[in-house]
Amino acid sequence: MLFEASANWKKMDIDDLFWNRFRECVVKEGIPYQWKALNDLLPGDTAKSHCLRNFRIAAGKEEGSHQGWVFQDSDVYKWIEGVAFSLRWHPDPELEKLADGAIRTIADAQQKDGYLNTYYTIRGLEKRWTNLQDHHELYCAGHLIEAAAAYYQTTGKKTLLDVAIRFVEHIDSVIGPEPGKLHGYPGHPVIEMALIRLYGITKDEKHLRLAKYFIDQRGQSPLFFQEEAEKAGRECAWENGPLSWRYYQADAPVRQQMDAEGHAVRAVYLYSGMADAARETGDGQLADACRRLWDSIVRKRMYITGGIGSSEYGEAFTFDYDLPNDTAYSETCAAIGLVFFARRMLKLEKRGEYVDVMERALYNGVISGMQLDGKRFFYVNPLEVYPQACREDYNKRHVKPERQKWFGCACCPPNIIRLLSSLEDYICDTAGGTLYLYLYAGCTIHSELLSLKVQTQYPWNGDVNITIEEDAGKEAALALRIPGWCDTWSILLNGEPVSSTVSDGFLILTRNWKKGDQLQLHLDLRVRMMHASPSVREDAGKAALMRGPLVYCLEEADNGADLQTVRHGAQLNAEAVWEPDLLGGITALYTDGLKERVEDWGPSLYMEKHPEADPLRLKWIPYFAWANRDLGEMMVWVRDR
Amino acid sequence: MLFEASANWKKMDIDDLFWNRFRECVVKEGIPYQWKALNDLLPGDTAKSHCLRNFRIAAGKEEGSHQGWVFQDSDVYKWIEGVAFSLRWHPDPELEKLADGAIRTIADAQQKDGYLNTYYTIRGLEKRWTNLQDHHELYCAGHLIEAAAAYYQTTGKKTLLDVAIRFVEHIDSVIGPEPGKLHGYPGHPVIEMALIRLYGITKDEKHLRLAKYFIDQRGQSPLFFQEEAEKAGRECAWENGPLSWRYYQADAPVRQQMDAEGHAVRAVYLYSGMADAARETGDGQLADACRRLWDSIVRKRMYITGGIGSSEYGEAFTFDYDLPNDTAYSETCAAIGLVFFARRMLKLEKRGEYVDVMERALYNGVISGMQLDGKRFFYVNPLEVYPQACREDYNKRHVKPERQKWFGCACCPPNIIRLLSSLEDYICDTAGGTLYLYLYAGCTIHSELLSLKVQTQYPWNGDVNITIEEDAGKEAALALRIPGWCDTWSILLNGEPVSSTVSDGFLILTRNWKKGDQLQLHLDLRVRMMHASPSVREDAGKAALMRGPLVYCLEEADNGADLQTVRHGAQLNAEAVWEPDLLGGITALYTDGLKERVEDWGPSLYMEKHPEADPLRLKWIPYFAWANRDLGEMMVWVRDR
């Protein structure tokens, strides 16, 4: 096997208290369910995907019309990518056979000139490449490349990789700086990072060059999207709205962009490609642009859960510190994209902040997108929910108080699946003779530098035990992440204190490691009462609870209805209790609180008296686990004492 | 002159510190400006009204097409009504001449069969009465009747009254319970109360009967609107949305409606007509429905300003206790409609609560709709504004941080004008040998029972001096309203304590009044720190300040930016200061507060520390006067200590 990830690790097995259940959902629920969806095998009331039928029709093997979105092809590509990752740690010959069959169907639909998109193949190839702005041909190509790379790297099979490379050849013949070519770029980025991944396999400079072209051509004047629309006599729905070209991150060349703007998923996919390109080319100016956009997100435009894109309108970023809790959009895919971006910034430079944000998004805003049984999903991840408001307030119509089975636009469920099934790629890196441990999870890592075993019940418990299983016979550095949220920690080597330095979020231990060496890292997981910057209007006077990387929330199931009447007590008196039978096993928090009495307020809406409040021991659950019981209210930010 | 209001007063003159400036705006700015608008005489960048041109075209005196809204005719009717009221207290022969000319133009456009609506006359009479649901023919008829009644009652001129009566005859021949007639009712109520006003002049039972038919036919099964839409092959945009027929208050017969629902202006206009009908017919069941809908509004669905209709979607009521401050719709016209409804409930029964709400809406949510110079208007009246959010948050696109010159849908400005110009009709009532004083304003009132002079600087000052100017020579009762917000008051008669009873908000003094008798009523105007019911999510943990009937607010101009960082201090330490040079003369409030420091928070969005706060003496201005200085933030509900 030819793991691209081999730069990081040769072999890795995850066996982790926290992550096992999510990963089991992926192979037991997510991948089989999605296969049924792609093949229209789900029960009657579920929207038909038509995805694989579109490919068969495009290949001339079946009669019919194209159905589904203009980006429907990407669903099977994401599925194949998820399958490829899962086969690394959960071999399944039957599943691989299904994937091989899907790949043959895809290959059959490819045109002689390399073009591959069922929407245009079925509806008329003469119209292809006339709407880069909205018609997702390059987006689908990007996901094809990602799937092809992953499938090749896991299985060694080249069919899909060859399909992808031929399609890239075709794209390169149509789009580029040369006269006669389209001077365009995708309306929805993803192909940028996909091409750089492909370049990692092929080492074909053309692949890197095309990625860089897409990145740097974006937002150049004259604006390609504007010219394209004029040529076609189209109006752009966004152009005259408040987002305008920012929706597409095309309001300026990317190196001049100061703030994270527009459709949040597109933004972080773009920035991920930029970070990849900056790393591969050593382009310091592009790296600076990445750092600036990073700061814009994490310092001014990110929920405490790692959710981004606060507005349903355009699924977009709005403006600094505008982070409403009950109308939050905070799409699951956007949090996933932030994980992608953080991961790539970490490849660019080892700064603890990137891991902090990656972890924040992963443990909160990403996995909140999936029900604990893996059967239902959130597209939108609010931080405060009143079910009646979701039903009756038109401005909250996008906020669902319960996860849904599947979506017409099915981007989030397969995105969670491909992230969770590739969790190995987020845990560590090797660079410059150092093995960096980013995330703490039970696993064994075999890398070129060292092999080690990590045992932990993180994030429920702050003890991380690391055993060296194989040494390289020479000095090597081990960089253990000290989370930004952790102010008290300790480290023992073979039971003894050890000298170490901490640099930008990493505890670095350099020595001739011996097989059997044992490290005991302890991270203090005291409950933290968090406040938002006073610039965040919607969190003013409120506090949220965190323990380790986990954001907590109140649910009606534990604390009764009318959560707006709850506030923190004068003392927190926090207690963390492991509850094995609750929500599949979680650590709940208990704190002192007060709850105002609704029932004896009286008939007047407005009075001089204060509402009377009774003491209440509040019960908190991890945010990711909300909405797994009865329909009810939920709240992250609670009025401060 | 034949004042309909003669049931209440024979003659009244208002000369009042508070109201004079608003009423001057009406005659100096509002009426002349609106005349120019109706005649397309405003500078080029203002949208053309086309209103009077439509009438000339419909009369065949000019060539052209109908332009403007389907309810464009109502603009001139509302203008005439406002003019009629203003002529009662501000005679102006030139203005009366203009109104007479407009009336001739209107009369010329009436069809032989009595029909009068320029939209259908110009676009094709064959289509008239085919869309009662959305095409506002009955709405325009209602405003025609209101204008005709007011103009007749002020001037004695019958031209417009005759036009209105002929149109009603036509309507009665087309709509009603008899077979062959349309069993319909207006999509936008107003004709119900208009017909009862007309009945008050004509005593023609047909007018009352038609009003009752519109009221009771509404929402009956089979639903007229549904049948009408099916017949025309139309889809109703609202039917399949979350409001459905509630938008039109047509989801059930009105006597079965439990909550105030749907488009707020339509709702309170309907309820006003229902209250009128209940009074005129002694219909106790209908009166009960009015009381129930009243309670629904004032106990669960009304802002502290008297604003109603919290959602921009459908300009509608949402659900109990759903009163967001920063996305509030709270249309000026809806607050005006609530004044109408309260005034009519007061005619039905003398309960202090009706005056309390009437006063709350009038002094806050109504007059906030007009700039202090009378030149600009608010359609939407939020309770919290961040100008950047209005520009950049799509969900707040309806919230304007500055009043506008005029509107494409110009309902609110003329509605304010006709209310302020008829203020006399809201001040008192005579009933059962009692003269009720509802609102305290400097004025002289000549009624059948008594004549008296009221001298006061209310609401800036709580002293109200009343001098009997003329007695009836027999025992009479004077009922002085003791506001629900006032818990400390005193009354002296000719400088001596006097025995009195207080009944449902009224202090009743019964005696043989003598000319020269003097009453000194003192209402304590201490600053009140108000809390909302804990069921109101958006006001949880917040307090608002009131003094007398006035709601106060913070503005950026006085307290700096980032008002979300402000909170009330441990002690209120309130001080009320008359500031003659501020905003045309207002009483400002000063209280102890705290303001959190934004600047030294640091780069992290989320931290464990509390924001640091500095003491700040807060300065409050009356809510109605906000947005009369530089563009900036505003806030009513402020975090409580």
PDB file of C-alpha atoms in Angstrom, chain A residues 242 246 297-305 311-313 318-324 326-327 360 384 386 388-398 485 487 526-542 562 564-565 596-598 601-611 637 639-641, chain B residues 242 246 297-305 311-313 318-324 326-327 360 384 386 388-398 485 487 526-542 562 564-565 596-598 601-611 637 639-641:
ATOM      1  CA  PRO A 242     -25.018  42.143   0.240  1.00  0.00           C
ATOM      2  CA  ARG A 246     -17.459  37.804  -1.613  1.00  0.00           C
ATOM      3  CA  ILE A 297     -11.719  33.264  11.449  1.00  0.00           C
ATOM      4  CA  VAL A 298     -10.429  32.185  14.826  1.00  0.00           C
ATOM      5  CA  ARG A 299     -10.143  35.610  16.425  1.00  0.00           C
ATOM      6  CA  LYS A 300     -13.370  37.148  15.178  1.00  0.00           C
ATOM      7  CA  ARG A 301     -15.684  34.787  13.320  1.00  0.00           C
ATOM      8  CA  MET A 302     -15.755  31.376  14.992  1.00  0.00           C
ATOM      9  CA  TYR A 303     -18.200  29.900  17.475  1.00  0.00           C
ATOM     10  CA  ILE A 304     -16.825  28.366  20.640  1.00  0.00           C
ATOM     11  CA  THR A 305     -17.718  25.009  19.064  1.00  0.00           C
ATOM     12  CA  SER A 311     -25.614  33.213   8.629  1.00  0.00           C
ATOM     13  CA  GLU A 312     -28.078  31.033   6.744  1.00  0.00           C
ATOM     14  CA  TYR A 313     -28.056  33.667   4.005  1.00  0.00           C
ATOM     15  CA  THR A 318     -21.055  37.840   8.160  1.00  0.00           C
ATOM     16  CA  PHE A 319     -18.895  40.345  10.026  1.00  0.00           C
ATOM     17  CA  ASP A 320     -16.548  40.444  12.997  1.00  0.00           C
ATOM     18  CA  TYR A 321     -18.000  39.190  16.276  1.00  0.00           C
ATOM     19  CA  ASP A 322     -21.420  38.500  14.723  1.00  0.00           C
ATOM     20  CA  LEU A 323     -22.086  35.071  16.227  1.00  0.00           C
ATOM     21  CA  PRO A 324     -25.779  34.629  17.003  1.00  0.00           C
ATOM     22  CA  ASP A 326     -30.098  30.666  17.941  1.00  0.00           C
ATOM     23  CA  THR A 327     -29.891  31.473  14.233  1.00  0.00           C
ATOM     24  CA  ARG A 360     -12.194  22.434  19.022  1.00  0.00           C
ATOM     25  CA  GLU A 384     -29.247  27.476  21.320  1.00  0.00           C
ATOM     26  CA  TYR A 386     -36.145  26.315  21.185  1.00  0.00           C
ATOM     27  CA  GLN A 388     -41.157  26.032  18.899  1.00  0.00           C
ATOM     28  CA  ALA A 389     -39.033  28.802  17.431  1.00  0.00           C
ATOM     29  CA  CYS A 390     -37.625  26.396  14.832  1.00  0.00           C
ATOM     30  CA  ARG A 391     -41.152  25.573  13.753  1.00  0.00           C
ATOM     31  CA  GLU A 392     -42.691  29.007  13.910  1.00  0.00           C
ATOM     32  CA  ASP A 393     -39.973  31.615  13.431  1.00  0.00           C
ATOM     33  CA  TYR A 394     -39.295  32.057   9.750  1.00  0.00           C
ATOM     34  CA  ASN A 395     -35.784  33.374  10.493  1.00  0.00           C
ATOM     35  CA  LYS A 396     -34.969  30.073  12.214  1.00  0.00           C
ATOM     36  CA  ARG A 397     -36.458  27.791   9.584  1.00  0.00           C
ATOM     37  CA  HIS A 398     -32.979  26.433   8.795  1.00  0.00           C
ATOM     38  CA  TRP A 485      -6.744  25.434  27.209  1.00  0.00           C
ATOM     39  CA  ASP A 487      -2.629  25.569  32.245  1.00  0.00           C
ATOM     40  CA  ARG A 526     -10.804  21.150  35.402  1.00  0.00           C
ATOM     41  CA  VAL A 527     -14.092  22.644  34.297  1.00  0.00           C
ATOM     42  CA  ARG A 528     -13.553  26.038  32.716  1.00  0.00           C
ATOM     43  CA  MET A 529     -16.094  28.823  32.721  1.00  0.00           C
ATOM     44  CA  MET A 530     -15.571  30.588  29.428  1.00  0.00           C
ATOM     45  CA  HIS A 531     -16.485  34.117  28.424  1.00  0.00           C
ATOM     46  CA  ALA A 532     -16.559  35.475  24.937  1.00  0.00           C
ATOM     47  CA  SER A 533     -14.873  38.679  23.912  1.00  0.00           C
ATOM     48  CA  PRO A 534     -17.127  41.550  24.995  1.00  0.00           C
ATOM     49  CA  SER A 535     -17.340  42.404  21.316  1.00  0.00           C
ATOM     50  CA  VAL A 536     -19.527  39.329  20.744  1.00  0.00           C
ATOM     51  CA  ARG A 537     -22.977  40.831  21.265  1.00  0.00           C
ATOM     52  CA  GLU A 538     -24.869  37.579  21.525  1.00  0.00           C
ATOM     53  CA  ASP A 539     -22.712  36.221  24.344  1.00  0.00           C
ATOM     54  CA  ALA A 540     -22.603  39.385  26.453  1.00  0.00           C
ATOM     55  CA  GLY A 541     -23.217  38.583  30.100  1.00  0.00           C
ATOM     56  CA  LYS A 542     -23.099  34.864  29.435  1.00  0.00           C
ATOM     57  CA  ASP A 562     -37.516  27.476  29.547  1.00  0.00           C
ATOM     58  CA  GLN A 564     -33.673  31.153  29.209  1.00  0.00           C
ATOM     59  CA  THR A 565     -34.658  31.273  32.881  1.00  0.00           C
ATOM     60  CA  GLU A 596     -36.366  31.678  37.563  1.00  0.00           C
ATOM     61  CA  ARG A 597     -39.967  30.780  38.174  1.00  0.00           C
ATOM     62  CA  VAL A 598     -42.126  31.202  35.115  1.00  0.00           C
ATOM     63  CA  TRP A 601     -44.892  35.761  37.301  1.00  0.00           C
ATOM     64  CA  GLY A 602     -48.491  36.857  36.792  1.00  0.00           C
ATOM     65  CA  PRO A 603     -50.383  38.013  33.753  1.00  0.00           C
ATOM     66  CA  SER A 604     -48.510  41.266  33.058  1.00  0.00           C
ATOM     67  CA  LEU A 605     -45.751  40.995  30.492  1.00  0.00           C
ATOM     68  CA  TYR A 606     -43.713  43.786  32.102  1.00  0.00           C
ATOM     69  CA  MET A 607     -43.350  44.481  35.804  1.00  0.00           C
ATOM     70  CA  GLU A 608     -40.959  46.154  38.178  1.00  0.00           C
ATOM     71  CA  LYS A 609     -40.274  43.031  40.207  1.00  0.00           C
ATOM     72  CA  HIS A 610     -37.400  40.661  39.522  1.00  0.00           C
ATOM     73  CA  PRO A 611     -38.380  37.129  38.531  1.00  0.00           C
ATOM     74  CA  TRP A 637     -24.199  30.173  26.522  1.00  0.00           C
ATOM     75  CA  ARG A 639     -26.431  33.865  31.770  1.00  0.00           C
ATOM     76  CA  ASP A 640     -23.560  34.538  34.078  1.00  0.00           C
ATOM     77  CA  ARG A 641     -24.042  35.127  37.768  1.00  0.00           C
TER      78      ARG A 641
ATOM     79  CA  PRO B 242     -45.950  28.517   8.265  1.00  0.00           C
ATOM     80  CA  ARG B 246     -53.592  32.824   9.894  1.00  0.00           C
ATOM     81  CA  ILE B 297     -51.644  40.600  22.543  1.00  0.00           C
ATOM     82  CA  VAL B 298     -50.953  42.504  25.729  1.00  0.00           C
ATOM     83  CA  ARG B 299     -50.080  39.547  27.949  1.00  0.00           C
ATOM     84  CA  LYS B 300     -47.949  37.562  25.525  1.00  0.00           C
ATOM     85  CA  ARG B 301     -47.190  39.282  22.233  1.00  0.00           C
ATOM     86  CA  MET B 302     -46.474  42.971  22.782  1.00  0.00           C
ATOM     87  CA  TYR B 303     -43.179  44.791  23.128  1.00  0.00           C
ATOM     88  CA  ILE B 304     -42.721  47.119  26.090  1.00  0.00           C
ATOM     89  CA  THR B 305     -43.050  49.949  23.563  1.00  0.00           C
ATOM     90  CA  SER B 311     -41.541  39.080  12.682  1.00  0.00           C
ATOM     91  CA  GLU B 312     -40.665  40.590   9.338  1.00  0.00           C
ATOM     92  CA  TYR B 313     -41.962  37.406   7.714  1.00  0.00           C
ATOM     93  CA  THR B 318     -45.276  34.769  15.832  1.00  0.00           C
ATOM     94  CA  PHE B 319     -45.916  32.910  19.072  1.00  0.00           C
ATOM     95  CA  ASP B 320     -46.259  33.632  22.780  1.00  0.00           C
ATOM     96  CA  TYR B 321     -43.356  35.524  24.352  1.00  0.00           C
ATOM     97  CA  ASP B 322     -41.391  35.610  21.087  1.00  0.00           C
ATOM     98  CA  LEU B 323     -40.257  39.234  21.180  1.00  0.00           C
ATOM     99  CA  PRO B 324     -36.771  39.595  19.710  1.00  0.00           C
ATOM    100  CA  ASP B 326     -32.913  43.358  17.212  1.00  0.00           C
ATOM    101  CA  THR B 327     -35.040  41.745  14.494  1.00  0.00           C
ATOM    102  CA  ARG B 360     -47.888  52.801  25.959  1.00  0.00           C
ATOM    103  CA  GLU B 384     -32.016  47.274  19.683  1.00  0.00           C
ATOM    104  CA  TYR B 386     -26.407  47.908  15.555  1.00  0.00           C
ATOM    105  CA  GLN B 388     -23.465  47.305  10.926  1.00  0.00           C
ATOM    106  CA  ALA B 389     -25.859  44.411  11.513  1.00  0.00           C
ATOM    107  CA  CYS B 390     -28.603  46.273   9.637  1.00  0.00           C
ATOM    108  CA  ARG B 391     -26.273  46.609   6.668  1.00  0.00           C
ATOM    109  CA  GLU B 392     -24.665  43.190   6.722  1.00  0.00           C
ATOM    110  CA  ASP B 393     -27.022  40.731   8.410  1.00  0.00           C
ATOM    111  CA  TYR B 394     -29.570  39.540   5.886  1.00  0.00           C
ATOM    112  CA  ASN B 395     -32.012  38.656   8.690  1.00  0.00           C
ATOM    113  CA  LYS B 396     -31.989  42.285   9.790  1.00  0.00           C
ATOM    114  CA  ARG B 397     -32.329  43.814   6.345  1.00  0.00           C
ATOM    115  CA  HIS B 398     -35.752  45.198   7.300  1.00  0.00           C
ATOM    116  CA  TRP B 485     -47.791  52.133  36.223  1.00  0.00           C
ATOM    117  CA  ASP B 487     -48.507  53.419  42.541  1.00  0.00           C
ATOM    118  CA  ARG B 526     -40.250  57.885  39.665  1.00  0.00           C
ATOM    119  CA  VAL B 527     -37.998  55.965  37.310  1.00  0.00           C
ATOM    120  CA  ARG B 528     -39.084  52.330  37.093  1.00  0.00           C
ATOM    121  CA  MET B 529     -36.759  49.451  36.338  1.00  0.00           C
ATOM    122  CA  MET B 530     -38.868  47.023  34.368  1.00  0.00           C
ATOM    123  CA  HIS B 531     -38.394  43.320  33.848  1.00  0.00           C
ATOM    124  CA  ALA B 532     -40.138  41.200  31.298  1.00  0.00           C
ATOM    125  CA  SER B 533     -41.887  37.974  32.116  1.00  0.00           C
ATOM    126  CA  PRO B 534     -39.209  35.273  32.405  1.00  0.00           C
ATOM    127  CA  SER B 535     -40.962  33.579  29.495  1.00  0.00           C
ATOM    128  CA  VAL B 536     -39.649  36.293  27.173  1.00  0.00           C
ATOM    129  CA  ARG B 537     -36.380  34.725  26.057  1.00  0.00           C
ATOM    130  CA  GLU B 538     -34.878  37.814  24.507  1.00  0.00           C
ATOM    131  CA  ASP B 539     -35.259  39.928  27.657  1.00  0.00           C
ATOM    132  CA  ALA B 540     -33.987  37.330  30.132  1.00  0.00           C
ATOM    133  CA  GLY B 541     -31.552  38.905  32.566  1.00  0.00           C
ATOM    134  CA  LYS B 542     -32.272  42.368  31.242  1.00  0.00           C
ATOM    135  CA  ASP B 562     -20.661  48.596  21.855  1.00  0.00           C
ATOM    136  CA  GLN B 564     -23.803  45.205  24.497  1.00  0.00           C
ATOM    137  CA  THR B 565     -20.969  45.866  26.958  1.00  0.00           C
ATOM    138  CA  GLU B 596     -16.970  46.395  29.887  1.00  0.00           C
ATOM    139  CA  ARG B 597     -13.685  47.168  28.229  1.00  0.00           C
ATOM    140  CA  VAL B 598     -13.514  45.917  24.665  1.00  0.00           C
ATOM    141  CA  TRP B 601      -9.685  41.782  25.968  1.00  0.00           C
ATOM    142  CA  GLY B 602      -6.881  40.346  23.864  1.00  0.00           C
ATOM    143  CA  PRO B 603      -6.852  38.406  20.626  1.00  0.00           C
ATOM    144  CA  SER B 604      -8.592  35.215  21.815  1.00  0.00           C
ATOM    145  CA  LEU B 605     -12.305  35.094  21.184  1.00  0.00           C
ATOM    146  CA  TYR B 606     -12.953  32.886  24.224  1.00  0.00           C
ATOM    147  CA  MET B 607     -11.205  33.087  27.570  1.00  0.00           C
ATOM    148  CA  GLU B 608     -11.821  32.159  31.174  1.00  0.00           C
ATOM    149  CA  LYS B 609     -11.502  35.701  32.460  1.00  0.00           C
ATOM    150  CA  HIS B 610     -14.419  38.045  32.947  1.00  0.00           C
ATOM    151  CA  PRO B 611     -14.383  41.168  30.824  1.00  0.00           C
ATOM    152  CA  TRP B 637     -33.240  46.182  27.243  1.00  0.00           C
ATOM    153  CA  ARG B 639     -28.292  43.628  31.106  1.00  0.00           C
ATOM    154  CA  ASP B 640     -29.377  43.692  34.693  1.00  0.00           C
ATOM    155  CA  ARG B 641     -26.936  43.896  37.550  1.00  0.00           C
TER     156      ARG B 641
END
